[in-house]
CSV table of C-alpha atoms in Angstrom, one decimal:
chain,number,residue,atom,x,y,z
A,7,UNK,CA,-69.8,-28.2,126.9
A,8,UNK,CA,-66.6,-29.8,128.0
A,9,UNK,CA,-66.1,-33.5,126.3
A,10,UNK,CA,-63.3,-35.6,127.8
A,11,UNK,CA,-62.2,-38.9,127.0
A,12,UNK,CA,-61.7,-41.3,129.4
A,13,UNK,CA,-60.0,-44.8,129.0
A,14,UNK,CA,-59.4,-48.0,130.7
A,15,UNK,CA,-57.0,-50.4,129.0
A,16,UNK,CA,-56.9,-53.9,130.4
A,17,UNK,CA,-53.9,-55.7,128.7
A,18,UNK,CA,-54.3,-59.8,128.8
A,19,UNK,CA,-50.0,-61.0,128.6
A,20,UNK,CA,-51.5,-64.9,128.4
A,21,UNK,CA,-53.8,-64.4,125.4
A,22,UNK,CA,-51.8,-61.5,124.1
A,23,UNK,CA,-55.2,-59.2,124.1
A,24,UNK,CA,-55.6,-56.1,125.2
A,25,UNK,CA,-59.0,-54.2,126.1
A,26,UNK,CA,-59.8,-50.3,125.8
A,27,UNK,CA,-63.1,-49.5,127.6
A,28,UNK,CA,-64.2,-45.9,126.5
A,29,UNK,CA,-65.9,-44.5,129.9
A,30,UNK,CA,-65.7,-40.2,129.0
A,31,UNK,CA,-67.4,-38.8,125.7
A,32,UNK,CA,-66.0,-39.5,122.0
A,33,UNK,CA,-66.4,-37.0,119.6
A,34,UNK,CA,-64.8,-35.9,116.8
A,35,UNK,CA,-62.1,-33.4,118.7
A,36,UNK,CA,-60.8,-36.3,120.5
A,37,UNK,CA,-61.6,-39.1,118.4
A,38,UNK,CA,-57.7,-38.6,117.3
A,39,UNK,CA,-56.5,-39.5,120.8
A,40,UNK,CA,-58.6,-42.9,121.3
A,41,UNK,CA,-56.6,-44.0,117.7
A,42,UNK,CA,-53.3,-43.0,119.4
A,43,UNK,CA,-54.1,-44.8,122.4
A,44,UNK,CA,-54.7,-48.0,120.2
A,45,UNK,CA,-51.1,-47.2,118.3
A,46,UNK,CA,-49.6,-47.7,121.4
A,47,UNK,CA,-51.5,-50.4,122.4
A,48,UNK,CA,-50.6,-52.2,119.7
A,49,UNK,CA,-47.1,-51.7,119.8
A,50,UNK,CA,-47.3,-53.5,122.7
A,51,UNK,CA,-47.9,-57.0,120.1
A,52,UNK,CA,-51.9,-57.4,121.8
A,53,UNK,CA,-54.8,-57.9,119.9
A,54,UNK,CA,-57.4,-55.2,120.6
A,55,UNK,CA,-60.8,-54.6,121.8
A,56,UNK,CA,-62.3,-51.1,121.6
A,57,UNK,CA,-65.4,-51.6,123.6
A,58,UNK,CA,-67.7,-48.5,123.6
A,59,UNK,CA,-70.7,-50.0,125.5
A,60,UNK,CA,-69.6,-47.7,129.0
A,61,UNK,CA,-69.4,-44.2,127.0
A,62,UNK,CA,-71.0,-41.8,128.9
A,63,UNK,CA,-71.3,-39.9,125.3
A,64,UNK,CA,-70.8,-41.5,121.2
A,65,UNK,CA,-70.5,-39.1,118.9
A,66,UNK,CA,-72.2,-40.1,115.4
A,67,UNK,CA,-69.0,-38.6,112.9
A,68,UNK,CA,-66.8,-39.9,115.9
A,69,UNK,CA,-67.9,-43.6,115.9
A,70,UNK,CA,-67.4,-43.4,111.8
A,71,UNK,CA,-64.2,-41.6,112.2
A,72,UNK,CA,-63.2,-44.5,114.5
A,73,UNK,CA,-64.2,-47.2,112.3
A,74,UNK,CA,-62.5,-46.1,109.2
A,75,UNK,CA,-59.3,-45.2,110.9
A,76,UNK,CA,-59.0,-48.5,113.3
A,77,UNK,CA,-57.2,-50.2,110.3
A,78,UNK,CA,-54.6,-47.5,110.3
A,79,UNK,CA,-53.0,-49.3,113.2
A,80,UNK,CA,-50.2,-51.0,113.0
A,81,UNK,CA,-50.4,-54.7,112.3
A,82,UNK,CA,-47.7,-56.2,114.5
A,83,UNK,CA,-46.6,-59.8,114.0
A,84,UNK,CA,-47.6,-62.0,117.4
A,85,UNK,CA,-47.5,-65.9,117.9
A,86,UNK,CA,-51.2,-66.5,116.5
A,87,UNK,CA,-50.8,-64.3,113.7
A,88,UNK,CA,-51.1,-59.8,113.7
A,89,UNK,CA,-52.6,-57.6,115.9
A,90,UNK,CA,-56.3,-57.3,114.7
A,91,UNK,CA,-58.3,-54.7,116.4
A,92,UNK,CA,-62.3,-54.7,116.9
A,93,UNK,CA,-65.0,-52.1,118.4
A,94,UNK,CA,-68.0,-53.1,120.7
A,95,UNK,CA,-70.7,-50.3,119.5
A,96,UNK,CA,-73.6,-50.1,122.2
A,97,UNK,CA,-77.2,-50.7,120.5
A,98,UNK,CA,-77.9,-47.0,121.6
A,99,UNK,CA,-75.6,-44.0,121.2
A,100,UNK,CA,-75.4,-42.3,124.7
A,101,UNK,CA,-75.9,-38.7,124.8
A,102,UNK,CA,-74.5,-36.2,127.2
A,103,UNK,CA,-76.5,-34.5,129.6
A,104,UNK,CA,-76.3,-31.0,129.8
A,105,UNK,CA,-74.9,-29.6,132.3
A,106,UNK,CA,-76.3,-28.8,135.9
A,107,UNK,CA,-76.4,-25.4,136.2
A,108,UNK,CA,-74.6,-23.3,139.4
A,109,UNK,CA,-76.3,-22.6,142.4
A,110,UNK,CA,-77.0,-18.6,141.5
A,111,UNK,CA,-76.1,-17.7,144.7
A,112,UNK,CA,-72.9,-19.7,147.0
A,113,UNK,CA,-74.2,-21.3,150.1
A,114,UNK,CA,-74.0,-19.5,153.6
A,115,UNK,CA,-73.5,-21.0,156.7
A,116,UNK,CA,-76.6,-20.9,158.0
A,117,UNK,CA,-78.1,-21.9,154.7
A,118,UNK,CA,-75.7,-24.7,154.5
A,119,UNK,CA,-76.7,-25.6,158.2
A,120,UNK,CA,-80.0,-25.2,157.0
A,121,UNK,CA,-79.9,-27.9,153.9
A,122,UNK,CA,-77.9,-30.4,156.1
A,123,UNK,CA,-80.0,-30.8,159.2
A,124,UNK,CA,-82.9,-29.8,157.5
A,125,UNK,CA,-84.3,-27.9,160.8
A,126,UNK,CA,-83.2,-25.9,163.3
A,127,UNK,CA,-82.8,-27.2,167.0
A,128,UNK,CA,-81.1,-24.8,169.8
A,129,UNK,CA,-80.9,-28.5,171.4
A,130,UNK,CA,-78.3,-29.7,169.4
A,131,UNK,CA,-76.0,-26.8,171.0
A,132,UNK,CA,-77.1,-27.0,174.5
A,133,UNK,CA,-74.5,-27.7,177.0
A,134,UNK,CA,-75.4,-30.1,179.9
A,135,UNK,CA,-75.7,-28.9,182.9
């Protein structure tokens, strides 16, 4: 099963805040990419707000991984103080759904036709007259 991380980040130039909404699936394999994400975020002199309550998937060793390495970013001096950065964690870790399997067979066009108009009707392609 594909995971892939999806982010928004919403940066705030009056209060100097920036927010990262996780929307895709953290797990371990990208977990690194979301801290990257908040390295250059940072840079940027924002305070941060991971919020994790959109994930369509939370990993369990993910969410940890991204707990204990949020204070490896960079604390960059601002006017009320250093970058801090927090994380919004859902009350309930979502889990992916598998996947919806293939149609075994690809759709013809009278099948298609079929599954659109539900019914067949020779009215439909009568000409007037």
């Amino acid at each position: 099963m594909e995971h892939t991380l999806r982010v928004l980040v919403r940066i705030d130039t009056k209060t100097s805040s920036a927010c990262i909404e996780v929307r895709g699936c953290l797990v371990p394999e990208n977990c690194g990419d979301l801290i990257g994400i908040l390295r250059h975020t940072a840079a940027l002199g924002a305070h941060l707000a991971v919020n994790l309550s959109r994930a369509s998937h939370l990993d369990v060793l993910a969410l940890d991984e991204l707990l204990a390495r949020a204070d490896e970013v960079p604390s960059q001096p601002i006017a009320g103080g250093h970058t801090t950065v927090s994380v919004q964690i859902p009350e309930r870790l979502p889990a992916c759904l598998p996947p919806v399997p293939a149609h075994a067979n690809p759709l013809d066009n009278e099948l298609a036709f079929e599954l659109a108009f539900l019914q067949r009707s020779t009215e439909v392609f009568r000409r007037p007259g």
